[in-house]
PDB file of C-alpha atoms in Angstrom:
ATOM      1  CA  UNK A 473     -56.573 -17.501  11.505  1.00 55.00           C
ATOM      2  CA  UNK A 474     -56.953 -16.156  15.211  1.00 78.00           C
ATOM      3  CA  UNK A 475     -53.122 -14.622  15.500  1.00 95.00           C
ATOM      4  CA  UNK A 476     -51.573 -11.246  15.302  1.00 97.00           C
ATOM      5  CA  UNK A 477     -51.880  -9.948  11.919  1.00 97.00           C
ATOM      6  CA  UNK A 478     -49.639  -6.850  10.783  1.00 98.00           C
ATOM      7  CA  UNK A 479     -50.683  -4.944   7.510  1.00 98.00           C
ATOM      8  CA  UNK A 480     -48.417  -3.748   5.197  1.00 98.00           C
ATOM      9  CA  UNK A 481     -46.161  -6.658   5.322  1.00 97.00           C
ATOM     10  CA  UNK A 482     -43.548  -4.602   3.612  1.00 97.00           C
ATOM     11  CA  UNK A 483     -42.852  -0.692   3.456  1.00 98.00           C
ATOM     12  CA  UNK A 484     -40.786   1.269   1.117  1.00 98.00           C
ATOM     13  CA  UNK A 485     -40.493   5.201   1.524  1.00 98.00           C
ATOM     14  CA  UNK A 486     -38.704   7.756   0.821  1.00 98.00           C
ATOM     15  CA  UNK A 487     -37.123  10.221   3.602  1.00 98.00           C
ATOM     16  CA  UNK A 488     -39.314  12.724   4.947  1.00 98.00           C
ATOM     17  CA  UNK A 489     -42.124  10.686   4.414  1.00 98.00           C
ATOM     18  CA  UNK A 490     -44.630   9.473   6.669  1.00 98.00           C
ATOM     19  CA  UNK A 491     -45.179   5.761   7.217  1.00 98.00           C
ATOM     20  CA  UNK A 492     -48.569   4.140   9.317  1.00 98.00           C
ATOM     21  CA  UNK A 493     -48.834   0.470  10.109  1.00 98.00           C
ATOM     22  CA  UNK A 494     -51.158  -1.743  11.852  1.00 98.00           C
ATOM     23  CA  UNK A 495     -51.789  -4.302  14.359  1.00 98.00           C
ATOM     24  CA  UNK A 496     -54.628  -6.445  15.044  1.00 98.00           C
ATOM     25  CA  UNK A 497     -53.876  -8.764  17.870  1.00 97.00           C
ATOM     26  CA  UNK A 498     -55.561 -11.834  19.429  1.00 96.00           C
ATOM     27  CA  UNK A 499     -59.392 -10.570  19.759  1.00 93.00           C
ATOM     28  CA  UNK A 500     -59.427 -11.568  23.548  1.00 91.00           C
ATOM     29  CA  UNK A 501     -56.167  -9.597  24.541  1.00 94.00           C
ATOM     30  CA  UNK A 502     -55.938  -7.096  26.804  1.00 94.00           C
ATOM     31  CA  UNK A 503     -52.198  -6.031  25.759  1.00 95.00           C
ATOM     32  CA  UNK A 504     -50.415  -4.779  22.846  1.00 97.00           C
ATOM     33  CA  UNK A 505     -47.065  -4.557  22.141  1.00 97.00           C
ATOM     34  CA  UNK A 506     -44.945  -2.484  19.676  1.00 97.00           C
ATOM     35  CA  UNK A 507     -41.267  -3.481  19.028  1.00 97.00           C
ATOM     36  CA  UNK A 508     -38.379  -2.534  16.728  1.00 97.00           C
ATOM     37  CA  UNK A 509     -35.895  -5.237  15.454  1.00 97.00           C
ATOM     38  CA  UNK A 510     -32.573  -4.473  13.269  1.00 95.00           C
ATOM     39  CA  UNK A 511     -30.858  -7.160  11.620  1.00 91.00           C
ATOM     40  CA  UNK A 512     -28.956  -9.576  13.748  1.00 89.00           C
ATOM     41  CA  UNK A 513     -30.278  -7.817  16.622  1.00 92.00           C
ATOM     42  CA  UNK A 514     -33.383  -9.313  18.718  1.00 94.00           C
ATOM     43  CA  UNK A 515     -36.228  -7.705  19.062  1.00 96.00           C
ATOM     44  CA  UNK A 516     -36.454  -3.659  21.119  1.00 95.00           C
ATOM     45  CA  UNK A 517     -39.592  -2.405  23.069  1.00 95.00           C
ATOM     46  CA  UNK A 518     -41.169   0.597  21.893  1.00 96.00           C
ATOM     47  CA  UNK A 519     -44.495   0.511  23.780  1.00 96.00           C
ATOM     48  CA  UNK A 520     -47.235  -0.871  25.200  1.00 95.00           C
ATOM     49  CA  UNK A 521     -51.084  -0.545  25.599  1.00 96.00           C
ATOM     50  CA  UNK A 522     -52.898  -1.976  28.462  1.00 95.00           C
ATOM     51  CA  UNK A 523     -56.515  -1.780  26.830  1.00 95.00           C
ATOM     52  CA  UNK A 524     -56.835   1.756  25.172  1.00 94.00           C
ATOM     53  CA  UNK A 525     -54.289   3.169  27.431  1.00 95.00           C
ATOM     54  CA  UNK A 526     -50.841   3.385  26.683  1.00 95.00           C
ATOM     55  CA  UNK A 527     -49.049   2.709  30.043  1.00 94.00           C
ATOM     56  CA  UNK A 528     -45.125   2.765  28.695  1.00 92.00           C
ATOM     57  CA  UNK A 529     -43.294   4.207  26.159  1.00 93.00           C
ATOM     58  CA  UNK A 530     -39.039   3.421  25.665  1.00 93.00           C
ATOM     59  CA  UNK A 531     -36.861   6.089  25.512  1.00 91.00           C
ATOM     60  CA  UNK A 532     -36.073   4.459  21.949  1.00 85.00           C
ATOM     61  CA  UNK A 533     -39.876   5.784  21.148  1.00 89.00           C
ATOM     62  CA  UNK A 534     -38.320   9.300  19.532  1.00 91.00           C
ATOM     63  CA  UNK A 535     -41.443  12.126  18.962  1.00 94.00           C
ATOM     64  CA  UNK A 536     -41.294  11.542  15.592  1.00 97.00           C
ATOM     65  CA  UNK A 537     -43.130   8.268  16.519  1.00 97.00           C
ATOM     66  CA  UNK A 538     -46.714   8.196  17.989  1.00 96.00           C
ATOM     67  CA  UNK A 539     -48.829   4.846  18.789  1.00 97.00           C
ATOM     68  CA  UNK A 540     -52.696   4.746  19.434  1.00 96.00           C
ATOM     69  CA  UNK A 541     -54.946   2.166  20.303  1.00 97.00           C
ATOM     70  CA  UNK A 542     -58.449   3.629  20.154  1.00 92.00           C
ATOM     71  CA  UNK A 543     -60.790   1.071  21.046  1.00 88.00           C
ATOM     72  CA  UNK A 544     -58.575  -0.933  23.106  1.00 87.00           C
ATOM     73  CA  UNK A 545     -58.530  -3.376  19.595  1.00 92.00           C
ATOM     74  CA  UNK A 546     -56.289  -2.520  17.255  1.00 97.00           C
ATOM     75  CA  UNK A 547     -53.187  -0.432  17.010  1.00 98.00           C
ATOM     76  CA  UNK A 548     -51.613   1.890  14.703  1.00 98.00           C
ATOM     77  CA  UNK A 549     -47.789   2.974  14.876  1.00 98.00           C
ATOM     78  CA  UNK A 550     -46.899   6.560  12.727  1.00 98.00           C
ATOM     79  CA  UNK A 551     -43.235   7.410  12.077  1.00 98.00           C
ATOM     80  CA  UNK A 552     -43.488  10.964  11.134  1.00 98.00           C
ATOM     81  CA  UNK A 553     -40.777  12.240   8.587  1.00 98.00           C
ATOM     82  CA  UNK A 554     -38.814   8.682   8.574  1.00 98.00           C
ATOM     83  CA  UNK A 555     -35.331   8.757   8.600  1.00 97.00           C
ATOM     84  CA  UNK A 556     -32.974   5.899   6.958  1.00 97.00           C
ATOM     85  CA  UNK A 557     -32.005   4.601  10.853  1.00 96.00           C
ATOM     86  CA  UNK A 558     -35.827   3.872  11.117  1.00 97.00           C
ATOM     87  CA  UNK A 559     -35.331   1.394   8.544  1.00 97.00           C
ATOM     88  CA  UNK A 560     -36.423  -2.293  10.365  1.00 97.00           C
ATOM     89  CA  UNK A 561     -38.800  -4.398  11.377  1.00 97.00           C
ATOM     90  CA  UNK A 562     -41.502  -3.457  13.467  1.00 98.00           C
ATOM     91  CA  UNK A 563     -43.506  -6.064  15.048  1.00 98.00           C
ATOM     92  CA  UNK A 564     -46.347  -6.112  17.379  1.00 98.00           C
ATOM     93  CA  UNK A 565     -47.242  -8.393  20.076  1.00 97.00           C
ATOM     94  CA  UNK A 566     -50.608  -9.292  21.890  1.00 96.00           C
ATOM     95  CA  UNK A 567     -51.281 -11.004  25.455  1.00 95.00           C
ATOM     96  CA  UNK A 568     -53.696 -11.186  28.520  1.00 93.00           C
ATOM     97  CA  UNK A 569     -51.986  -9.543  31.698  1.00 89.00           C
ATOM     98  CA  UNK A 570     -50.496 -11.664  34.259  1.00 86.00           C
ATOM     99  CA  UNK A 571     -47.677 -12.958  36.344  1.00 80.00           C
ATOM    100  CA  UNK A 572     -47.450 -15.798  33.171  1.00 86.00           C
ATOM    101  CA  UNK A 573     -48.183 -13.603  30.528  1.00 90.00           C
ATOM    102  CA  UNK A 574     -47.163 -14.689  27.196  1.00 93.00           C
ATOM    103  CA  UNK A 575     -46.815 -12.794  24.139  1.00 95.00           C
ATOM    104  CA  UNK A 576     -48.018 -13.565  20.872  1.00 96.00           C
ATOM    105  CA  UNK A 577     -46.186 -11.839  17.775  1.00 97.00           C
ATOM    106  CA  UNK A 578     -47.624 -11.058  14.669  1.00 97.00           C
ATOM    107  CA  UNK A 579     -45.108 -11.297  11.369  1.00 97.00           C
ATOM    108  CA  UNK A 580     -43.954  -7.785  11.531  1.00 97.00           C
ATOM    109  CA  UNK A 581     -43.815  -4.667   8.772  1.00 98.00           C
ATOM    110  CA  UNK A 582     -40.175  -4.361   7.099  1.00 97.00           C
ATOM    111  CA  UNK A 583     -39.965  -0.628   6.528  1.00 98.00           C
ATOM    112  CA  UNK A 584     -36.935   0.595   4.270  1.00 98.00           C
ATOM    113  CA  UNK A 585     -36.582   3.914   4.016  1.00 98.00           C
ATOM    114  CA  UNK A 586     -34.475   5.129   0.983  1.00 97.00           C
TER     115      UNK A 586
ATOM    116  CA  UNK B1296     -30.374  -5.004  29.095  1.00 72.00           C
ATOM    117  CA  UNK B1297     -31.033  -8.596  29.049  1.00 73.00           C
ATOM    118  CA  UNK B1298     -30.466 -10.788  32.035  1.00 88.00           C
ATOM    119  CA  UNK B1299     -29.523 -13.739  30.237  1.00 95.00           C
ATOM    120  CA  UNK B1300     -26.270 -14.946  28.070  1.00 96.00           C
ATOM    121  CA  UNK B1301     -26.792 -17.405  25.257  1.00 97.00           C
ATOM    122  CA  UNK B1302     -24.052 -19.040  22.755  1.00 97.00           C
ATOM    123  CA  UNK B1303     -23.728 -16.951  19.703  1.00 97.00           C
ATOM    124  CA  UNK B1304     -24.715 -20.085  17.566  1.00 97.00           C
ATOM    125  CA  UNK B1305     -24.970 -23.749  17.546  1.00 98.00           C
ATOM    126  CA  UNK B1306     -25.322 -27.096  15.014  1.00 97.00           C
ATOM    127  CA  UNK B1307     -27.332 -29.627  15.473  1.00 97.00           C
ATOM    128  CA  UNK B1308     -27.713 -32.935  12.951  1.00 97.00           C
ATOM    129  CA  UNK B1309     -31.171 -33.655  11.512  1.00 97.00           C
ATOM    130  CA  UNK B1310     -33.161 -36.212  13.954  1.00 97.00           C
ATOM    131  CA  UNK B1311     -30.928 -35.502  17.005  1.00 97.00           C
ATOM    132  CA  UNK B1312     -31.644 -33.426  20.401  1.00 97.00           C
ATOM    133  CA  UNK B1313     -30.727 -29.871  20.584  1.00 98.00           C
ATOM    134  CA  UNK B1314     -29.964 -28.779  23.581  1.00 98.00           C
ATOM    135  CA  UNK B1315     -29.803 -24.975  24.065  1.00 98.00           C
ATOM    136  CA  UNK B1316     -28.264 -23.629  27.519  1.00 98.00           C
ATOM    137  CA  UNK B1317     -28.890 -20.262  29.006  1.00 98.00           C
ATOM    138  CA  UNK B1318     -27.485 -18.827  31.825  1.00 97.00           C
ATOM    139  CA  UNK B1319     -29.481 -16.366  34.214  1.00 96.00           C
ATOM    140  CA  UNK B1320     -27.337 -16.790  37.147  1.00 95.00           C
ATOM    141  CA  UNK B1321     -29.248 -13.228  38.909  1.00 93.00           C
ATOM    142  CA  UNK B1322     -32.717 -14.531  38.471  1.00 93.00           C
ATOM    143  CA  UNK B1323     -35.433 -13.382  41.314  1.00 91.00           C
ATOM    144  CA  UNK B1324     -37.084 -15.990  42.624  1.00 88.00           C
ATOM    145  CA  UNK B1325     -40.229 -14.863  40.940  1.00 90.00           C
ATOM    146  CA  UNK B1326     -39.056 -14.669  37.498  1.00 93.00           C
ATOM    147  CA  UNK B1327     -40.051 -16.946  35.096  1.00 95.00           C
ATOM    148  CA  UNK B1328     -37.490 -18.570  32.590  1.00 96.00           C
ATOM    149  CA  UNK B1329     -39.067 -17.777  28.334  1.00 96.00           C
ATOM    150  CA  UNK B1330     -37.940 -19.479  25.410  1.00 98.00           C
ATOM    151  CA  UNK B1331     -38.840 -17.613  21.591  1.00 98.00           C
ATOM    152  CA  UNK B1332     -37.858 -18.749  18.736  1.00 98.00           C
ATOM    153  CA  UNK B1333     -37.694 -16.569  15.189  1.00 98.00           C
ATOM    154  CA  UNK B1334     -37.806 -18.344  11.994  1.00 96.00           C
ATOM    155  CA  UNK B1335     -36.071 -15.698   9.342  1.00 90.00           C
ATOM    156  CA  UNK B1336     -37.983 -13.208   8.236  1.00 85.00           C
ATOM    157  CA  UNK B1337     -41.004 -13.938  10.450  1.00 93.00           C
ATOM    158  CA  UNK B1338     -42.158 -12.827  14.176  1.00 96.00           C
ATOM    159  CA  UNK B1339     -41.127 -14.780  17.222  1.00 97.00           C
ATOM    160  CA  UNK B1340     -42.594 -17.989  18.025  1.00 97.00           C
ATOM    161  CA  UNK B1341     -43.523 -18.472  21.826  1.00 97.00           C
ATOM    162  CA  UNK B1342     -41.897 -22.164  23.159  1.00 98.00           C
ATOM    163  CA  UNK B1343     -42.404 -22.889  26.409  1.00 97.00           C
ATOM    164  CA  UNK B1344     -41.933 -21.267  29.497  1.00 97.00           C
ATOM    165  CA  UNK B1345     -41.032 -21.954  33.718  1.00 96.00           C
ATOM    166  CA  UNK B1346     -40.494 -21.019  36.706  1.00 95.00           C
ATOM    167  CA  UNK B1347     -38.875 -23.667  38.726  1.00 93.00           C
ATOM    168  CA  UNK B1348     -40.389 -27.269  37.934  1.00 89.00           C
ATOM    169  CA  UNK B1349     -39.005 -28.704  34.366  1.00 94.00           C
ATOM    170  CA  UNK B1350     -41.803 -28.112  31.588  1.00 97.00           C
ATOM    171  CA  UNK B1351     -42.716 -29.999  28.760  1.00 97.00           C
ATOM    172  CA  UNK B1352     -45.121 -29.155  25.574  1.00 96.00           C
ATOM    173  CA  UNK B1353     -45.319 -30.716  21.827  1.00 96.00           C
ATOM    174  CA  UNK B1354     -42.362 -29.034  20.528  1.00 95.00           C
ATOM    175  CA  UNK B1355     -39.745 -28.834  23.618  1.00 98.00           C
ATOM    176  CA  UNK B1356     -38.365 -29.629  26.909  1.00 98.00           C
ATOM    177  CA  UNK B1357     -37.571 -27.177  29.526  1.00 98.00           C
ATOM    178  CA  UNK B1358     -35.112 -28.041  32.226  1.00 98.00           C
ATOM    179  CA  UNK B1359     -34.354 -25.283  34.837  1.00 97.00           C
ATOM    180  CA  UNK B1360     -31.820 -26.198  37.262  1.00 96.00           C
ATOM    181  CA  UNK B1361     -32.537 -26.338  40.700  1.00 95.00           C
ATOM    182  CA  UNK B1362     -30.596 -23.319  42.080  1.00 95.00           C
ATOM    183  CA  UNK B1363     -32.678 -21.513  38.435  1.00 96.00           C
ATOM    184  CA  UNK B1364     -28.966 -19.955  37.572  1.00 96.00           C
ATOM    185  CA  UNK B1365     -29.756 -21.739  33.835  1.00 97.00           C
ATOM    186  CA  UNK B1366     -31.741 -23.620  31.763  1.00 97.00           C
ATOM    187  CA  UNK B1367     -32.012 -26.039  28.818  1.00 98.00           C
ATOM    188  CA  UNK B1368     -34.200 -25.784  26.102  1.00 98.00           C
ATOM    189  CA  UNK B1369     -34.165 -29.504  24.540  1.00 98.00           C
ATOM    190  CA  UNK B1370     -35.801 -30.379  20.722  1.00 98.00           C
ATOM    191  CA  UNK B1371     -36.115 -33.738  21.294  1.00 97.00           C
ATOM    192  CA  UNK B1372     -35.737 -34.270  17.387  1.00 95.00           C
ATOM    193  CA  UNK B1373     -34.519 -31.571  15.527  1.00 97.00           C
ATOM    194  CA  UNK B1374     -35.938 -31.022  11.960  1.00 97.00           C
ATOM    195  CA  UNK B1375     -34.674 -28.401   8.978  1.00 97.00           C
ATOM    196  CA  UNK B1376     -37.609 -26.162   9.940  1.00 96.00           C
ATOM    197  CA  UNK B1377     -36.351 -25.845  13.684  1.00 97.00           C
ATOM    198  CA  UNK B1378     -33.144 -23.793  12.311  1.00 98.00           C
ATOM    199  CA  UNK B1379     -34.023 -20.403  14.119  1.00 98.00           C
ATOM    200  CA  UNK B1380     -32.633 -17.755  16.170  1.00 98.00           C
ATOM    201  CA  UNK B1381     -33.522 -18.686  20.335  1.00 98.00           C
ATOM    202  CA  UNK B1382     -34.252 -16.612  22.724  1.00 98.00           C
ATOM    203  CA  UNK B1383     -34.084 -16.958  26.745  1.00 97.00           C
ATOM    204  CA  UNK B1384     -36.041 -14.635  28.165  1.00 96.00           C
ATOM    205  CA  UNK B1385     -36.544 -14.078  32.168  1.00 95.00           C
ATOM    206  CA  UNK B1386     -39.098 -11.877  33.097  1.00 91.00           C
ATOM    207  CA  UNK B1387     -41.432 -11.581  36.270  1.00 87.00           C
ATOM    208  CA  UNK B1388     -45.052  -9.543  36.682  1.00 84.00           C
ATOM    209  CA  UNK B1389     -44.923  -5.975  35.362  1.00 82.00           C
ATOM    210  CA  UNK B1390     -41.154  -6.680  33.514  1.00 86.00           C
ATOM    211  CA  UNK B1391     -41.400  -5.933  29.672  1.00 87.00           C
ATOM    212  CA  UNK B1392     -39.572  -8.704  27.523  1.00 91.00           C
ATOM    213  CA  UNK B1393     -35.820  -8.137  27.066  1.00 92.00           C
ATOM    214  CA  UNK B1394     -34.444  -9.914  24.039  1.00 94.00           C
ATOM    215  CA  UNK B1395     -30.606 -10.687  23.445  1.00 92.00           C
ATOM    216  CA  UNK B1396     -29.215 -11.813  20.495  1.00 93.00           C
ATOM    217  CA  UNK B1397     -30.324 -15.385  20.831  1.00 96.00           C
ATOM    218  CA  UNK B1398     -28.545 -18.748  19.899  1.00 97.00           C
ATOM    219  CA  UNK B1399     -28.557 -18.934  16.145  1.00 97.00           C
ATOM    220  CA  UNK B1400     -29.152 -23.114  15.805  1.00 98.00           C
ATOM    221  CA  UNK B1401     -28.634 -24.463  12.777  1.00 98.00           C
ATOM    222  CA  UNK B1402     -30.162 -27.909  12.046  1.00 98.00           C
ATOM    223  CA  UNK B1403     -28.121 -29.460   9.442  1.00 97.00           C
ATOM    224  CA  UNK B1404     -29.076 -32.592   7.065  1.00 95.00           C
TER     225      UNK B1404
END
């Protein structure tokens, strides 16, 4: 399977805690994309990575929340001492840049935080 | 904020067309017109997307009006597993993707 993957699937934690989740995206893509999704809500931009760099962060990105992309591969999103409000899904999304760029999403990581 | 308004949620019968509408009516002229879908519980699903010519691909239809104000998103024969949540989408170079609420379409038997 050559899609977004997303690993853990599913989260539980406790508040306080800290939570780490990953993305692999399409092995050609030069993007990656982090978003947040509550229910009945469509999905929010967090950031984004342009290769290694990370070119834009949402104001919904609080410091309690720090993305990487070391190698310009895969991504990892931290939520330092999680709260229950950063209970949802997270998903990631890949692309190549470009006036038609499309998105590809991965499943996404439920997170509950109890 | 999105750019686009959607119906909250539509029905469509097993075997017949759905046709979702979306209305843009302050698209640029070089934003292109993005249909998701999300099946519950799973990522969204990229459908097809335009600019101004009508698009077609194995699972939909894409008809953008000619002034681009809105669009229609056509399953030419709706199945069980084509009950989602749609997004319209407009977005031009260098735009991130705004999501609304979609149209919640539910394909019933």
């Amino acid at each position: 399977d050559t899609g977004v993957s997303q690993n853990p699937r599913h989260k539980i934690t406790k508040r306080g805690q800290n939570v780490t989740f990953r993305c692999d995206p399409i092995s050609e893509h030069n993007r990656l994309y982090w978003y947040r999704q509550t229910l009945g809500q469509g999905p929010e931009f967090l950031t984004y990575f342009q290769n290694e760099a990370q070119l834009e962060k949402s104001r919904l990105l609080s410091d309690r929340f720090s993305a990487e992309r070391p190698k310009g591969s895969f991504s990892t999103l931290e939520i330092q001492r999680t709260e229950q409000g950063d209970s949802a899904m997270y998903l990631c999304a890949s692309s190549l840049a470009g006036d038609q760029e499309t998105q590809y999403f991965g499943p996404g990581t439920r997170l509950l935080v109890l | 904020d999105a750019k686009t308004t959607q119906p909250t949620s539509m029905d469509c019968a097993e075997g017949r067309a759905a046709n979702l509408p979306c209305n843009h009516s302050t698209i640029s002229g070089n934003e292109y017109v993005y249909w998701y879908r999300q099946i519950h519980s799973q990522g969204p699903q990229y459908i097809i997307h335009g600019l101004k010519n009508n698009e077609t691909n194995e699972m939909a239809s894409l008809i953008i009006t000619e002034d681009r104000k809105s669009s229609t998103l056509i399953l030419p024969h709706a199945t069980l597993r084509d009950t989602a949540v749609y997004y319209c989408i407009v977005r031009s170079y260098g735009q991130n993707f705004v999501f609304g609420p979609g149209t919640r379409l539910s394909v019933l038997p």
